[in-house]
Amino acid sequence: DFPVETGLMTSESYVQVLVNGREYREGAGYDFERDVPGDQIVYNYAVPHSAWVRIKIFPPFGVS
């Protein structure tokens, strides 16, 4: 699990997750899920200890 700053992520936000430069897919049957009330990204499997992880959170499209 990776914590996210409180209030930064919403259910409408666009979330981009890269592990070692490779983009991962969101969803229960894919790589990760967002836990908005818990302010965290939850992986559906173990991420290697030495992995480089980048999480980008964007406002919903059409919102500035």
Backbone as a printed PyTorch tensor [residue, N CA C, xyz], in Angstrom:
tensor([[[  0.8390,  -1.1780,   0.0000],
         [  0.0000,   0.0000,   0.0000],
         [  0.8890,   1.2480,   0.0000]],

        [[  0.4670,   2.2610,  -0.7560],
         [  1.2060,   3.5150,  -0.8250],
         [  0.2910,   4.6340,  -0.3570]],

        [[  0.6650,   5.3710,   0.6870],
         [ -0.1770,   6.4760,   1.1610],
         [ -0.1740,   7.6370,   0.1840]],

        [[ -1.2920,   8.3650,   0.1490],
         [ -1.4650,   9.5520,  -0.6970],
         [ -1.8590,  10.6960,   0.2290]],

        [[ -1.3960,  11.8940,  -0.0800],
         [ -1.7260,  13.0570,   0.7490],
         [ -3.2470,  13.1890,   0.8820]],

        [[ -3.7100,  13.4240,   2.0870],
         [ -5.1330,  13.5170,   2.3860],
         [ -5.8150,  14.5550,   1.5010]],

        [[ -6.9240,  14.1510,   0.8790],
         [ -7.7210,  15.0500,   0.0570],
         [ -7.2150,  15.2500,  -1.3580]],

        [[ -6.0570,  14.6880,  -1.7010],
         [ -5.4910,  14.8830,  -3.0360],
         [ -6.2010,  14.0320,  -4.0840]],

        [[ -6.5940,  12.8140,  -3.7310],
         [ -7.2030,  11.8790,  -4.6780],
         [ -8.7050,  11.7750,  -4.4170]],

        [[ -9.4880,  11.8150,  -5.4980],
         [-10.9320,  11.6040,  -5.4040],
         [-11.2960,  10.4110,  -6.2820]],

        [[-12.5360,  10.0010,  -6.2420],
         [-12.9730,   8.8870,  -7.0930],
         [-13.0080,   9.2940,  -8.5610]],

        [[-13.0270,  10.6180,  -8.8540],
         [-13.0500,  11.1050, -10.2300],
         [-11.6600,  11.4450, -10.7680]],

        [[-10.6380,  11.4620,  -9.9160],
         [ -9.2760,  11.8090, -10.3380],
         [ -8.7460,  10.7930, -11.3360]],

        [[ -7.8220,  11.2610, -12.1900],
         [ -7.0850,  10.3460, -13.0640],
         [ -5.8150,   9.9630, -12.3080]],

        [[ -5.6020,   8.6690, -12.1150],
         [ -4.4400,   8.1870, -11.3770],
         [ -3.5450,   7.4100, -12.3320]],

        [[ -2.2720,   7.8090, -12.3920],
         [ -1.2960,   7.1180, -13.2320],
         [ -0.2360,   6.5240, -12.2940]],

        [[ -0.0180,   5.2180, -12.4210],
         [  0.9690,   4.5410, -11.5810],
         [  1.9900,   3.8620, -12.4780]],

        [[  3.2580,   4.1670, -12.2040],
         [  4.3600,   3.5370, -12.9380],
         [  5.2460,   2.7980, -11.9430]],

        [[  5.6450,   1.5870, -12.3110],
         [  6.5870,   0.8120, -11.5120],
         [  7.7460,   0.4570, -12.4280]],

        [[  8.9290,   0.9380, -12.0590],
         [ 10.1210,   0.7580, -12.8820],
         [  9.8930,   1.2500, -14.3190]],

        [[  9.1370,   2.3560, -14.4540],
         [  8.8970,   2.9750, -15.7520],
         [  7.7580,   2.3860, -16.5530]],

        [[  7.1480,   1.3290, -16.0830],
         [  6.0420,   0.6730, -16.7880],
         [  4.7140,   1.0990, -16.1630]],

        [[  3.7700,   1.5310, -17.0160],
         [  2.4700,   1.9600, -16.5060],
         [  1.6210,   0.7530, -16.1280]],

        [[  0.9320,   0.8720, -14.9960],
         [  0.0880,  -0.2070, -14.4980],
         [ -1.3780,   0.1730, -14.5810]],

        [[ -2.2370,  -0.8480, -14.6420],
         [ -3.6740,  -0.6310, -14.8310],
         [ -4.4250,  -0.6580, -13.5100]],

        [[ -5.4390,   0.2040, -13.4420],
         [ -6.2780,   0.2700, -12.2510],
         [ -7.4810,  -0.6470, -12.3960]],

        [[ -7.8850,  -1.2700, -11.2950],
         [ -9.0920,  -2.0870, -11.2790],
         [ -8.8920,  -3.3510, -10.4720]],

        [[ -9.9980,  -3.9020, -10.0090],
         [ -9.9460,  -5.0950,  -9.1550],
         [ -9.2540,  -6.2650,  -9.8390]],

        [[ -9.4180,  -6.4240, -11.1320],
         [ -8.7980,  -7.5310, -11.8420],
         [ -7.4550,  -7.1870, -12.4600]],

        [[ -6.9330,  -6.0010, -12.1450],
         [ -5.6760,  -5.5510, -12.7460],
         [ -4.6040,  -5.3650, -11.6760]],

        [[ -3.8520,  -4.2600, -11.7540],
         [ -2.6720,  -4.1090, -10.9090],
         [ -2.9020,  -3.4240,  -9.5630]],

        [[ -3.7470,  -2.4080,  -9.5350],
         [ -3.9450,  -1.6690,  -8.2800],
         [ -5.3620,  -1.1220,  -8.2080]],

        [[ -5.7390,  -0.7290,  -6.9940],
         [ -7.0280,  -0.0810,  -6.7540],
         [ -6.7820,   1.1430,  -5.8870]],

        [[ -7.6180,   2.1540,  -6.0480],
         [ -7.5210,   3.3290,  -5.1850],
         [ -8.4610,   3.1520,  -4.0000]],

        [[ -7.9870,   3.5560,  -2.8500],
         [ -8.7880,   3.5660,  -1.6280],
         [ -8.9110,   5.0350,  -1.2320]],

        [[ -9.9620,   5.6980,  -1.7530],
         [-10.1300,   7.1350,  -1.5320],
         [-10.3280,   7.4520,  -0.0510]],

        [[-11.2400,   6.7590,   0.6710],
         [-11.4030,   7.0990,   2.0920],
         [-10.1260,   6.8520,   2.9050]],

        [[ -9.3350,   5.8730,   2.4980],
         [ -8.1050,   5.5590,   3.2090],
         [ -6.8950,   6.3180,   2.6980]],

        [[ -7.0840,   7.1330,   1.6530],
         [ -5.9980,   7.9200,   1.0560],
         [ -4.7870,   7.0600,   0.7270]],

        [[ -5.0240,   5.9970,  -0.0780],
         [ -3.9070,   5.1450,  -0.4690],
         [ -4.1760,   4.4140,  -1.7750]],

        [[ -3.0840,   3.9790,  -2.4020],
         [ -3.1220,   3.1170,  -3.5770],
         [ -2.7880,   1.7220,  -3.0710]],

        [[ -3.6260,   0.7500,  -3.4100],
         [ -3.4450,  -0.6160,  -2.9230],
         [ -3.1580,  -1.5290,  -4.1100]],

        [[ -1.9980,  -2.1680,  -4.0900],
         [ -1.6300,  -3.1060,  -5.1530],
         [ -2.3090,  -4.4430,  -4.9380]],

        [[ -2.6130,  -5.1270,  -6.0230],
         [ -3.2520,  -6.4330,  -5.9550],
         [ -2.2370,  -7.5640,  -5.8370]],

        [[ -0.9600,  -7.2210,  -5.6740],
         [  0.1270,  -8.1900,  -5.4920],
         [  1.2970,  -7.4410,  -4.8720]],

        [[  2.3200,  -8.1490,  -4.4730],
         [  3.4800,  -7.5220,  -3.8360],
         [  4.3390,  -6.7910,  -4.8640]],

        [[  4.6980,  -5.5720,  -4.5480],
         [  5.6160,  -4.7930,  -5.3770],
         [  7.0290,  -5.1030,  -4.8750]],

        [[  7.9770,  -5.4030,  -5.7850],
         [  9.3360,  -5.7210,  -5.3440],
         [  9.9230,  -4.6140,  -4.4610]],

        [[ 10.6770,  -4.9990,  -3.4650],
         [ 11.2470,  -4.0770,  -2.4760],
         [ 12.0750,  -2.9660,  -3.1240]],

        [[ 12.8250,  -3.2790,  -4.1480],
         [ 13.7120,  -2.2920,  -4.7620],
         [ 13.0770,  -1.5610,  -5.9540]],

        [[ 11.7700,  -1.7030,  -6.1460],
         [ 11.0970,  -1.0890,  -7.2950],
         [ 11.0420,   0.4310,  -7.1660]],

        [[ 11.1010,   1.1180,  -8.3250],
         [ 10.9230,   2.5540,  -8.4080],
         [  9.4500,   2.7810,  -8.7330]],

        [[  8.7230,   3.4790,  -7.8440],
         [  7.2810,   3.6820,  -8.0090],
         [  6.9950,   5.1680,  -8.1140]],

        [[  6.2440,   5.5460,  -9.1620],
         [  5.8100,   6.9330,  -9.3240],
         [  4.2930,   6.9320,  -9.4390]],

        [[  3.6470,   7.7320,  -8.6090],
         [  2.1870,   7.8610,  -8.6210],
         [  1.8660,   9.3110,  -8.9420]],

        [[  1.0950,   9.5200, -10.0150],
         [  0.6650,  10.8630, -10.4060],
         [ -0.8560,  10.9140, -10.3040]],

        [[ -1.3480,  11.9650,  -9.6870],
         [ -2.8000,  12.1380,  -9.5200],
         [ -3.1790,  13.4620, -10.1660]],

        [[ -4.1080,  13.3770, -11.1260],
         [ -4.5490,  14.5340, -11.8820],
         [ -6.0090,  14.8140, -11.5650]],

        [[ -6.4440,  16.0900, -11.6150],
         [ -7.8590,  16.3690, -11.4320],
         [ -8.6600,  15.7160, -12.5570]],

        [[ -9.9510,  15.5250, -12.3440],
         [-10.7760,  14.9460, -13.4030],
         [-10.6380,  15.7480, -14.7010]],

        [[-10.7000,  15.0670, -15.8230],
         [-10.5980,  15.7520, -17.1130],
         [-11.7060,  16.7780, -17.2410]],

        [[-11.3710,  17.9350, -17.7840],
         [-12.3420,  19.0110, -17.9620],
         [-12.4410,  19.9260, -16.7710]],

        [[-11.6570,  19.6220, -15.6930],
         [-11.6780,  20.4530, -14.4850],
         [-10.3100,  21.1010, -14.3760]],

        [[-10.2760,  22.3980, -14.1340],
         [ -8.9820,  23.0710, -13.9780],
         [ -8.7790,  23.5420, -12.5640]]])
